[in-house]
Structure formats: structure tokens, C-alpha cells
């Protein structure tokens, strides 16, 4: 027996027995009035109530908050280890002992045992990860790599009568992203994947992080891919990269795990700064990689090694004899240059690295070399050289005498202005489903290559067509009839850009509908080029359709503007496009019975679906000889614009097939 006093110690749980003077009956046994009524409350070491506890006292089951009567004198009662349900706070098992109850207020203290476990959080390469978060069913806790965390566990050597109590373990929340069940030595599982079991044996908890793949693209200052370099990263072997290659880096994706606190938060950003920028390594042309990334305790190392290409510069004397000497690699400033010496200047070899060309393409950048005869006081002259990718370099004026010379070396990338000489594209209308092929023609390639993109006018873009030849071609099949503008954009490694436009590729549907119309509009000011001030009523009538099996439409179009004495009548059609409520056709005709003019008519059936409720009309008549506009009731609008002049009378009908 032992009498328990009120004590305070860490990591304890207690029963508080509070007496009251009320009659209580246990089973069928009458209890003397002198016996006290005791209220049982089970708490953990933090003073928090423990729900669902079962204490066997005098063969009776008592739960938290129940009252029980203990007679005066010594009583034995058994506390079975093990809270059967998951606790709301961190609570553990208690000893089984007999106690003496005196009838007064008595605090019975049950001790528990805890073991200390080391929690180490690493990435998949075994590198410690700082500032990660885990939480038990109690308060959340922030831990760092290598921190010690005390977890209350059951020591089965001390509590052999465990019988399953707390074998369900603790529920632990881990952020972010532990992957599945870790190694066999780890007994910590991901949140919401079930509890874990704690044994009496020490364990190292290794948190394994889910990683996402990120692509590193190496580019120069123009955004052009850079070829062949060496890349290193933590946990990886050196990898050789070529143009277009990619490398996947382990990283935590914050979009997937938004609760992450800083680890890899900003991801990988790579910027290549071409040129001797900073302190490059020896034997390198491209100096360093500038980057902004967070990599925890061991940042990855990015190293880009470049072959040093040499352009020999030979200095000759007044008799055109080479000045003897040895080749030197120029530092940013060469302190002196003796007669007879020559130098080797590290520059970009455009034949090997065409995609980095363009850097150093500045006449005010380069190395200054001082040539000193040594026996005469130096003076200052300047010799200008043209520096290219290979070959010898001859100054515009040069002599070796009693003077000192400064050589201003300007690197020239060899880029020439880029221009799309012409475009070849379909001139005749194409039936729906036929491929349209557009070819861009260039002058001879200068060794840099180029990138062409084709925008087809229907929202489709064919990007990144590399070419070093004099022509670049692409084809496209349109999904619907229409009149489309094709834009070709070309760019070389120097950043030169040229844009060429073809107007238009016409796609018609020979099985589609046809269009008829008749009525009048009010001709606006500016429509009649010969007298822009004229306005008034203008009459029209037209029909345009494809006969079965034909690839050229037939019909007739007339347009009269009496105020300008203009009477136009069609003689032939070139093409017809019908799409929904809109129709557009092109052809030739005469004005007042003479000449040869081109025209294009655009019409909208306001009563058709998506027609807008109002019939609209436009006609544009141009001279074939000079291309000048004769008449256009929408002056300044592009040829692809919809009709926007409402009819004053009459109607337009787009007939469905």
C-alpha cells in the first residue's frame, strides 16, 4: 500500500477524487453514511480531460466525470492501461497499483514514460530540409533538420500488460507531401493515410518529399538556346547539354503544396549572362550563370564551360614582316605589349556557336593593347581593326616605328540585316480541305540561321521553323471558308526581325450556299475617290453562286451611283466565300461600259442566324492598271472587314445549300 500525496511533476496524468456528502450506492451494497462521495476526473499532464477512459474500481466501470463512493480505509482498485479511443491531446498509459483512500480529498498521480526520438527531414538525395512543419494531435510544432522531438510512447518492458492500449498511435499531420510509407525504419505516415504505431525501440523519422520536374532552358541575352555546356546539380552527376536538351531538377511544387514554408519556394530560375561578366573561370568564354533560386541547405551548382575559340591577330612592321613573339590570351587590360609580340583574342566563333552571335557586337567594346618599342618614349596613336570569326586581321593603317600604338579591337558578330525577300502563296482560291502552302524567300544564309513562324489568320500559328537555306515553307488546311491574311515572322540569332504579309488566301466551299441581293444604300462622303464630297443614293443588285462541279462562281453584279455618274457592271467572278450570315466575292467588271476594273463585294444577311438583324452591304472597286481605289463605301477599312453600311431599302439573302 502507499498513500499518494498531491505532487507536481512533468509528463504525468492524474485522477482527482473530490469528496461530497451524498449517499451513493455501488452495486447492491449499502454504503455507510460516513463514506464520502468522490468524483473521478481523468486528466493528462497538461490538465486536459481524457475522454473515454475506463477505470475498474471495485469491479465497477467508471468513466470521466463519474462520481464514485470510496469507503474509509484502505481500498484496492485496478487501473487498466490503455485509453481505448484516440485522445484529443497527447496522453499515455498509466501504472497499475493499489492505493489507500482516506476519504479526504486525494490526488492520485499516475506516471508515464516517454522516449526521445530524433526527427530528421531530408529530400530524396539525403540532404537536410530546413523549416518543415509537423503537428500531432496536440499543438502544432515547427522543427528544423536534426531537431530532437520527444514523443510519448509505451515502453513494453515497463508495461507488459499493454493489451492493445494506444496501439492505434498518434495522428500526425505533416506538411507538405510525404510520399507513401517511408523506409522500414520509419514509423511515421502521411496525414490522412492512417495512424502509426510507436514501439519501445528508438527510431529515426525520415520525411521523404514529393518532387516535381522542372525544365532548365539555357539561353543567351536574346532568349536563344545556347549549345553544349556542362551542368551540375546537387545529387546529380555532370550532364552535357546540347541545344534543345532539358534537365529535370528535384523541386517541391508549391502550387500542389501551398502550405510549404519556404523550401524551394520560388523554384529554379536560370539566366545566362553571355560575355566575361564577373569572374569567369580560366579557359572559358561564357563567364557564369546568374540564377535566383532557393535550394535549402545545399544549393545546386550550375557550371557552364565553353571552349575558348581564338582569332589570331598578327602585328606586322613597316616592311610587312611579322613581328615575332608568342600568343597571349588577353585579360580585360593588358599592361604592356612589346614589339614583335602577337596576341590571341578570345571571341565567339560563329561557325561553331551560331546562336550566341550578336554579343560584343558593339564598336565601343573590346580590348586595348599598347605596343611599346621600349627604347623611345611612347606616344599615342590608334589603329582600328575589324574582328571577325576567323582569319587574319589587317589594320586600316599601320606602321611600327618609334611610337606606341593602341589597338582598339571591336568584335563583330557578322550579322547582316535580315529581310524576307518575298513570299510565294496561292493566288487562286482554294477549295475547302485543300492545303495552302506559303514559302518565304531569303537572301543567302550568313551562317547564323533563322527561325520563321507562320500565322495563318485563323488563330493558328506554326512556330519555330528553323532554316539555314534560302527558303522556308509551311502548309496549312483551313477548317472553314474565308479570306485569310498570312503573316510570316523571321528572326535570326542577332535579334533582327522582319515581317512579311500575304493578302489573301481565299478558301471557298463549292458545296456551300449562294447569295443574292438588291436595294440601295446612302453613299457616304469619301466613298467616290474622284469627288470625295459627293453623297447620295446608290443602287445595287447581285447574285453569286457556284454551279455544280465548278471551281469559279457565276452570276452578275451591278452598282450605280448617279451623283458620280458611275455605273459598274461585272464581267466575271474569281471566287465566292459564304460563311454563316456573311458572303464575300471578288471579280472583274466595267465602268460605264469600258475599262477593266477589279471589285470585291461583302454582304451580311441580317435575318440569318448571327446576322444581327440588319442587312449590310459594301463594294470596293479598284483600277487594275494602277491599283487605285475608284469607289469604296467603307473607305480605309481592310479588305477582310465585314460590311457595316446598312441598307436604306431592299434585302440581302444568304441561301443555304
PDB file of N, CA and C in Angstrom, residues 27-102:
ATOM      1  N   UNK A  27     -23.375  -1.101  -6.813  1.00  0.00           N
ATOM      2  CA  UNK A  27     -23.979  -2.421  -6.956  1.00  0.00           C
ATOM      3  C   UNK A  27     -25.177  -2.543  -6.032  1.00  0.00           C
ATOM      4  N   UNK A  28     -25.232  -3.684  -5.233  1.00  0.00           N
ATOM      5  CA  UNK A  28     -26.318  -3.909  -4.283  1.00  0.00           C
ATOM      6  C   UNK A  28     -25.869  -3.660  -2.863  1.00  0.00           C
ATOM      7  N   UNK A  29     -24.640  -3.121  -2.742  1.00  0.00           N
ATOM      8  CA  UNK A  29     -24.077  -2.941  -1.409  1.00  0.00           C
ATOM      9  C   UNK A  29     -24.448  -1.581  -0.860  1.00  0.00           C
ATOM     10  N   UNK A  30     -24.976  -1.569   0.354  1.00  0.00           N
ATOM     11  CA  UNK A  30     -25.275  -0.299   1.012  1.00  0.00           C
ATOM     12  C   UNK A  30     -23.994   0.282   1.553  1.00  0.00           C
ATOM     13  N   UNK A  31     -23.850   1.560   1.364  1.00  0.00           N
ATOM     14  CA  UNK A  31     -22.620   2.231   1.774  1.00  0.00           C
ATOM     15  C   UNK A  31     -22.917   3.048   3.002  1.00  0.00           C
ATOM     16  N   UNK A  32     -22.064   2.935   4.032  1.00  0.00           N
ATOM     17  CA  UNK A  32     -22.308   3.721   5.242  1.00  0.00           C
ATOM     18  C   UNK A  32     -22.342   5.198   4.935  1.00  0.00           C
ATOM     19  N   UNK A  33     -23.139   5.890   5.776  1.00  0.00           N
ATOM     20  CA  UNK A  33     -23.289   7.321   5.537  1.00  0.00           C
ATOM     21  C   UNK A  33     -22.009   8.079   5.727  1.00  0.00           C
ATOM     22  N   UNK A  34     -21.118   7.470   6.554  1.00  0.00           N
ATOM     23  CA  UNK A  34     -19.870   8.194   6.782  1.00  0.00           C
ATOM     24  C   UNK A  34     -18.950   8.172   5.575  1.00  0.00           C
ATOM     25  N   UNK A  35     -19.267   7.256   4.647  1.00  0.00           N
ATOM     26  CA  UNK A  35     -18.419   7.198   3.453  1.00  0.00           C
ATOM     27  C   UNK A  35     -18.633   8.437   2.598  1.00  0.00           C
ATOM     28  N   UNK A  36     -17.576   8.879   2.004  1.00  0.00           N
ATOM     29  CA  UNK A  36     -17.662  10.068   1.160  1.00  0.00           C
ATOM     30  C   UNK A  36     -18.010   9.718  -0.276  1.00  0.00           C
ATOM     31  N   UNK A  37     -18.616  10.666  -0.955  1.00  0.00           N
ATOM     32  CA  UNK A  37     -18.877  10.543  -2.393  1.00  0.00           C
ATOM     33  C   UNK A  37     -17.738  11.229  -3.135  1.00  0.00           C
ATOM     34  N   UNK A  38     -17.116  10.499  -4.028  1.00  0.00           N
ATOM     35  CA  UNK A  38     -15.918  11.005  -4.705  1.00  0.00           C
ATOM     36  C   UNK A  38     -16.190  11.136  -6.207  1.00  0.00           C
ATOM     37  N   UNK A  39     -15.851  12.270  -6.773  1.00  0.00           N
ATOM     38  CA  UNK A  39     -15.963  12.481  -8.225  1.00  0.00           C
ATOM     39  C   UNK A  39     -14.622  12.182  -8.883  1.00  0.00           C
ATOM     40  N   UNK A  40     -14.641  11.356  -9.911  1.00  0.00           N
ATOM     41  CA  UNK A  40     -13.415  10.967 -10.611  1.00  0.00           C
ATOM     42  C   UNK A  40     -13.273  11.785 -11.896  1.00  0.00           C
ATOM     43  N   UNK A  41     -12.141  12.449 -12.072  1.00  0.00           N
ATOM     44  CA  UNK A  41     -11.847  13.188 -13.309  1.00  0.00           C
ATOM     45  C   UNK A  41     -10.449  12.793 -13.770  1.00  0.00           C
ATOM     46  N   UNK A  42     -10.331  12.308 -14.993  1.00  0.00           N
ATOM     47  CA  UNK A  42      -9.048  11.862 -15.527  1.00  0.00           C
ATOM     48  C   UNK A  42      -8.495  12.950 -16.442  1.00  0.00           C
ATOM     49  N   UNK A  43      -7.255  13.387 -16.159  1.00  0.00           N
ATOM     50  CA  UNK A  43      -6.628  14.442 -16.970  1.00  0.00           C
ATOM     51  C   UNK A  43      -5.246  13.984 -17.383  1.00  0.00           C
ATOM     52  N   UNK A  44      -4.704  14.645 -18.451  1.00  0.00           N
ATOM     53  CA  UNK A  44      -3.329  14.369 -18.852  1.00  0.00           C
ATOM     54  C   UNK A  44      -2.388  15.349 -18.169  1.00  0.00           C
ATOM     55  N   UNK A  45      -1.096  15.319 -18.574  1.00  0.00           N
ATOM     56  CA  UNK A  45      -0.111  16.148 -17.904  1.00  0.00           C
ATOM     57  C   UNK A  45      -0.323  17.628 -18.166  1.00  0.00           C
ATOM     58  N   UNK A  46      -1.137  17.976 -19.161  1.00  0.00           N
ATOM     59  CA  UNK A  46      -1.423  19.372 -19.455  1.00  0.00           C
ATOM     60  C   UNK A  46      -2.678  19.867 -18.754  1.00  0.00           C
ATOM     61  N   UNK A  47      -3.325  18.999 -17.979  1.00  0.00           N
ATOM     62  CA  UNK A  47      -4.562  19.383 -17.327  1.00  0.00           C
ATOM     63  C   UNK A  47      -5.780  19.211 -18.205  1.00  0.00           C
ATOM     64  N   UNK A  48      -5.616  18.572 -19.386  1.00  0.00           N
ATOM     65  CA  UNK A  48      -6.733  18.363 -20.284  1.00  0.00           C
ATOM     66  C   UNK A  48      -7.442  17.055 -19.936  1.00  0.00           C
ATOM     67  N   UNK A  49      -8.790  17.088 -19.971  1.00  0.00           N
ATOM     68  CA  UNK A  49      -9.543  15.871 -19.697  1.00  0.00           C
ATOM     69  C   UNK A  49      -9.284  14.827 -20.762  1.00  0.00           C
ATOM     70  N   UNK A  50      -9.242  13.572 -20.332  1.00  0.00           N
ATOM     71  CA  UNK A  50      -9.040  12.465 -21.250  1.00  0.00           C
ATOM     72  C   UNK A  50     -10.389  11.805 -21.491  1.00  0.00           C
ATOM     73  N   UNK A  51     -10.889  11.851 -22.709  1.00  0.00           N
ATOM     74  CA  UNK A  51     -12.213  11.272 -22.964  1.00  0.00           C
ATOM     75  C   UNK A  51     -12.159   9.751 -23.049  1.00  0.00           C
ATOM     76  N   UNK A  52     -13.258   9.117 -22.684  1.00  0.00           N
ATOM     77  CA  UNK A  52     -13.421   7.685 -22.900  1.00  0.00           C
ATOM     78  C   UNK A  52     -12.513   6.806 -22.068  1.00  0.00           C
ATOM     79  N   UNK A  53     -12.034   7.255 -20.925  1.00  0.00           N
ATOM     80  CA  UNK A  53     -11.181   6.419 -20.079  1.00  0.00           C
ATOM     81  C   UNK A  53     -12.048   5.398 -19.346  1.00  0.00           C
ATOM     82  N   UNK A  54     -11.490   4.222 -19.130  1.00  0.00           N
ATOM     83  CA  UNK A  54     -12.204   3.179 -18.390  1.00  0.00           C
ATOM     84  C   UNK A  54     -11.336   2.739 -17.213  1.00  0.00           C
ATOM     85  N   UNK A  55     -11.807   2.985 -15.995  1.00  0.00           N
ATOM     86  CA  UNK A  55     -11.093   2.645 -14.773  1.00  0.00           C
ATOM     87  C   UNK A  55     -11.927   1.599 -14.018  1.00  0.00           C
ATOM     88  N   UNK A  56     -11.321   0.451 -13.715  1.00  0.00           N
ATOM     89  CA  UNK A  56     -12.027  -0.594 -12.977  1.00  0.00           C
ATOM     90  C   UNK A  56     -11.785  -0.367 -11.484  1.00  0.00           C
ATOM     91  N   UNK A  57     -12.797   0.152 -10.787  1.00  0.00           N
ATOM     92  CA  UNK A  57     -12.708   0.430  -9.356  1.00  0.00           C
ATOM     93  C   UNK A  57     -13.749  -0.436  -8.648  1.00  0.00           C
ATOM     94  N   UNK A  58     -13.289  -1.334  -7.777  1.00  0.00           N
ATOM     95  CA  UNK A  58     -14.194  -2.241  -7.057  1.00  0.00           C
ATOM     96  C   UNK A  58     -15.105  -2.979  -8.028  1.00  0.00           C
ATOM     97  N   UNK A  59     -14.478  -3.457  -9.138  1.00  0.00           N
ATOM     98  CA  UNK A  59     -15.201  -4.202 -10.178  1.00  0.00           C
ATOM     99  C   UNK A  59     -16.264  -3.373 -10.870  1.00  0.00           C
ATOM    100  N   UNK A  60     -16.217  -2.080 -10.713  1.00  0.00           N
ATOM    101  CA  UNK A  60     -17.168  -1.203 -11.392  1.00  0.00           C
ATOM    102  C   UNK A  60     -16.428  -0.406 -12.475  1.00  0.00           C
ATOM    103  N   UNK A  61     -17.135  -0.121 -13.559  1.00  0.00           N
ATOM    104  CA  UNK A  61     -16.562   0.698 -14.633  1.00  0.00           C
ATOM    105  C   UNK A  61     -16.940   2.145 -14.419  1.00  0.00           C
ATOM    106  N   UNK A  62     -15.963   3.006 -14.387  1.00  0.00           N
ATOM    107  CA  UNK A  62     -16.190   4.426 -14.149  1.00  0.00           C
ATOM    108  C   UNK A  62     -15.597   5.207 -15.313  1.00  0.00           C
ATOM    109  N   UNK A  63     -16.354   6.138 -15.838  1.00  0.00           N
ATOM    110  CA  UNK A  63     -15.891   6.973 -16.946  1.00  0.00           C
ATOM    111  C   UNK A  63     -15.568   8.371 -16.453  1.00  0.00           C
ATOM    112  N   UNK A  64     -14.950   9.142 -17.317  1.00  0.00           N
ATOM    113  CA  UNK A  64     -14.588  10.506 -16.969  1.00  0.00           C
ATOM    114  C   UNK A  64     -15.819  11.291 -16.537  1.00  0.00           C
ATOM    115  N   UNK A  65     -15.701  11.969 -15.392  1.00  0.00           N
ATOM    116  CA  UNK A  65     -16.802  12.777 -14.890  1.00  0.00           C
ATOM    117  C   UNK A  65     -17.750  12.038 -13.970  1.00  0.00           C
ATOM    118  N   UNK A  66     -17.630  10.690 -13.901  1.00  0.00           N
ATOM    119  CA  UNK A  66     -18.499   9.932 -12.996  1.00  0.00           C
ATOM    120  C   UNK A  66     -18.113  10.191 -11.537  1.00  0.00           C
ATOM    121  N   UNK A  67     -19.095   9.977 -10.638  1.00  0.00           N
ATOM    122  CA  UNK A  67     -18.847  10.043  -9.188  1.00  0.00           C
ATOM    123  C   UNK A  67     -18.838   8.630  -8.624  1.00  0.00           C
ATOM    124  N   UNK A  68     -17.994   8.397  -7.642  1.00  0.00           N
ATOM    125  CA  UNK A  68     -17.975   7.077  -7.025  1.00  0.00           C
ATOM    126  C   UNK A  68     -17.723   7.237  -5.523  1.00  0.00           C
ATOM    127  N   UNK A  69     -18.229   6.240  -4.753  1.00  0.00           N
ATOM    128  CA  UNK A  69     -18.114   6.250  -3.290  1.00  0.00           C
ATOM    129  C   UNK A  69     -16.988   5.313  -2.877  1.00  0.00           C
ATOM    130  N   UNK A  70     -16.034   5.837  -2.140  1.00  0.00           N
ATOM    131  CA  UNK A  70     -14.951   5.014  -1.613  1.00  0.00           C
ATOM    132  C   UNK A  70     -15.075   4.981  -0.090  1.00  0.00           C
ATOM    133  N   UNK A  71     -15.209   3.792   0.508  1.00  0.00           N
ATOM    134  CA  UNK A  71     -15.309   3.713   1.983  1.00  0.00           C
ATOM    135  C   UNK A  71     -14.009   4.168   2.633  1.00  0.00           C
ATOM    136  N   UNK A  72     -14.170   4.555   3.938  1.00  0.00           N
ATOM    137  CA  UNK A  72     -12.980   4.913   4.694  1.00  0.00           C
ATOM    138  C   UNK A  72     -12.048   3.704   4.775  1.00  0.00           C
ATOM    139  N   UNK A  73     -10.763   3.981   4.799  1.00  0.00           N
ATOM    140  CA  UNK A  73      -9.802   2.916   4.968  1.00  0.00           C
ATOM    141  C   UNK A  73      -9.104   2.577   3.660  1.00  0.00           C
ATOM    142  N   UNK A  74      -8.386   1.487   3.730  1.00  0.00           N
ATOM    143  CA  UNK A  74      -7.583   1.103   2.572  1.00  0.00           C
ATOM    144  C   UNK A  74      -8.442   0.361   1.563  1.00  0.00           C
ATOM    145  N   UNK A  75      -8.354   0.810   0.294  1.00  0.00           N
ATOM    146  CA  UNK A  75      -9.090   0.164  -0.788  1.00  0.00           C
ATOM    147  C   UNK A  75      -8.109  -0.129  -1.927  1.00  0.00           C
ATOM    148  N   UNK A  76      -8.385  -1.222  -2.602  1.00  0.00           N
ATOM    149  CA  UNK A  76      -7.570  -1.581  -3.767  1.00  0.00           C
ATOM    150  C   UNK A  76      -8.426  -1.406  -5.021  1.00  0.00           C
ATOM    151  N   UNK A  77      -7.897  -0.727  -5.998  1.00  0.00           N
ATOM    152  CA  UNK A  77      -8.589  -0.664  -7.291  1.00  0.00           C
ATOM    153  C   UNK A  77      -7.548  -0.722  -8.401  1.00  0.00           C
ATOM    154  N   UNK A  78      -7.986  -1.211  -9.550  1.00  0.00           N
ATOM    155  CA  UNK A  78      -7.087  -1.525 -10.658  1.00  0.00           C
ATOM    156  C   UNK A  78      -7.306  -0.543 -11.812  1.00  0.00           C
ATOM    157  N   UNK A  79      -6.230   0.058 -12.264  1.00  0.00           N
ATOM    158  CA  UNK A  79      -6.281   0.927 -13.447  1.00  0.00           C
ATOM    159  C   UNK A  79      -5.729   0.140 -14.631  1.00  0.00           C
ATOM    160  N   UNK A  80      -6.603  -0.184 -15.565  1.00  0.00           N
ATOM    161  CA  UNK A  80      -6.160  -0.934 -16.741  1.00  0.00           C
ATOM    162  C   UNK A  80      -5.461   0.011 -17.717  1.00  0.00           C
ATOM    163  N   UNK A  81      -4.267  -0.370 -18.182  1.00  0.00           N
ATOM    164  CA  UNK A  81      -3.567   0.530 -19.110  1.00  0.00           C
ATOM    165  C   UNK A  81      -4.281   0.590 -20.456  1.00  0.00           C
ATOM    166  N   UNK A  82      -4.195   1.756 -21.066  1.00  0.00           N
ATOM    167  CA  UNK A  82      -4.706   1.846 -22.424  1.00  0.00           C
ATOM    168  C   UNK A  82      -5.996   2.601 -22.539  1.00  0.00           C
ATOM    169  N   UNK A  83      -5.948   3.814 -23.098  1.00  0.00           N
ATOM    170  CA  UNK A  83      -7.171   4.537 -23.436  1.00  0.00           C
ATOM    171  C   UNK A  83      -7.642   4.006 -24.770  1.00  0.00           C
ATOM    172  N   UNK A  84      -8.870   3.560 -24.830  1.00  0.00           N
ATOM    173  CA  UNK A  84      -9.314   2.770 -25.969  1.00  0.00           C
ATOM    174  C   UNK A  84      -9.621   3.590 -27.221  1.00  0.00           C
ATOM    175  N   UNK A  85      -9.858   4.879 -27.086  1.00  0.00           N
ATOM    176  CA  UNK A  85     -10.164   5.696 -28.268  1.00  0.00           C
ATOM    177  C   UNK A  85      -9.060   6.718 -28.472  1.00  0.00           C
ATOM    178  N   UNK A  86      -9.026   7.309 -29.671  1.00  0.00           N
ATOM    179  CA  UNK A  86      -7.977   8.274 -29.981  1.00  0.00           C
ATOM    180  C   UNK A  86      -8.136   9.503 -29.106  1.00  0.00           C
ATOM    181  N   UNK A  87      -7.109   9.896 -28.384  1.00  0.00           N
ATOM    182  CA  UNK A  87      -7.218  11.047 -27.485  1.00  0.00           C
ATOM    183  C   UNK A  87      -7.244  12.350 -28.268  1.00  0.00           C
ATOM    184  N   UNK A  88      -7.712  13.393 -27.583  1.00  0.00           N
ATOM    185  CA  UNK A  88      -7.702  14.713 -28.198  1.00  0.00           C
ATOM    186  C   UNK A  88      -6.417  15.450 -27.896  1.00  0.00           C
ATOM    187  N   UNK A  89      -5.674  14.984 -26.891  1.00  0.00           N
ATOM    188  CA  UNK A  89      -4.377  15.574 -26.565  1.00  0.00           C
ATOM    189  C   UNK A  89      -3.374  14.459 -26.388  1.00  0.00           C
ATOM    190  N   UNK A  90      -2.104  14.828 -26.307  1.00  0.00           N
ATOM    191  CA  UNK A  90      -1.071  13.808 -26.166  1.00  0.00           C
ATOM    192  C   UNK A  90      -1.125  13.212 -24.767  1.00  0.00           C
ATOM    193  N   UNK A  91      -1.584  11.963 -24.651  1.00  0.00           N
ATOM    194  CA  UNK A  91      -1.779  11.295 -23.370  1.00  0.00           C
ATOM    195  C   UNK A  91      -1.244   9.879 -23.473  1.00  0.00           C
ATOM    196  N   UNK A  92      -0.767   9.331 -22.343  1.00  0.00           N
ATOM    197  CA  UNK A  92      -0.203   7.987 -22.400  1.00  0.00           C
ATOM    198  C   UNK A  92      -0.757   7.084 -21.316  1.00  0.00           C
ATOM    199  N   UNK A  93      -0.122   5.922 -21.196  1.00  0.00           N
ATOM    200  CA  UNK A  93      -0.599   4.878 -20.296  1.00  0.00           C
ATOM    201  C   UNK A  93      -0.157   5.126 -18.850  1.00  0.00           C
ATOM    202  N   UNK A  94      -0.833   4.446 -17.933  1.00  0.00           N
ATOM    203  CA  UNK A  94      -0.602   4.671 -16.511  1.00  0.00           C
ATOM    204  C   UNK A  94      -0.266   3.356 -15.812  1.00  0.00           C
ATOM    205  N   UNK A  95       0.362   3.473 -14.619  1.00  0.00           N
ATOM    206  CA  UNK A  95       0.736   2.290 -13.857  1.00  0.00           C
ATOM    207  C   UNK A  95      -0.507   1.631 -13.212  1.00  0.00           C
ATOM    208  N   UNK A  96      -0.339   0.367 -12.889  1.00  0.00           N
ATOM    209  CA  UNK A  96      -1.374  -0.375 -12.175  1.00  0.00           C
ATOM    210  C   UNK A  96      -0.905  -0.597 -10.737  1.00  0.00           C
ATOM    211  N   UNK A  97      -1.580   0.022  -9.770  1.00  0.00           N
ATOM    212  CA  UNK A  97      -1.165  -0.108  -8.373  1.00  0.00           C
ATOM    213  C   UNK A  97      -2.396  -0.076  -7.469  1.00  0.00           C
ATOM    214  N   UNK A  98      -2.158  -0.429  -6.186  1.00  0.00           N
ATOM    215  CA  UNK A  98      -3.200  -0.305  -5.167  1.00  0.00           C
ATOM    216  C   UNK A  98      -2.927   0.940  -4.343  1.00  0.00           C
ATOM    217  N   UNK A  99      -3.995   1.667  -3.959  1.00  0.00           N
ATOM    218  CA  UNK A  99      -3.833   2.926  -3.244  1.00  0.00           C
ATOM    219  C   UNK A  99      -4.728   2.923  -1.997  1.00  0.00           C
ATOM    220  N   UNK A 100      -4.349   3.740  -1.038  1.00  0.00           N
ATOM    221  CA  UNK A 100      -5.134   3.912   0.182  1.00  0.00           C
ATOM    222  C   UNK A 100      -5.935   5.189   0.066  1.00  0.00           C
ATOM    223  N   UNK A 101      -7.236   5.092   0.252  1.00  0.00           N
ATOM    224  CA  UNK A 101      -8.118   6.251   0.185  1.00  0.00           C
ATOM    225  C   UNK A 101      -8.538   6.592   1.593  1.00  0.00           C
ATOM    226  N   UNK A 102      -8.343   7.817   1.987  1.00  0.00           N
ATOM    227  CA  UNK A 102      -8.626   8.219   3.364  1.00  0.00           C
ATOM    228  C   UNK A 102      -9.994   8.847   3.509  1.00  0.00           C
TER     229      UNK A 102
END
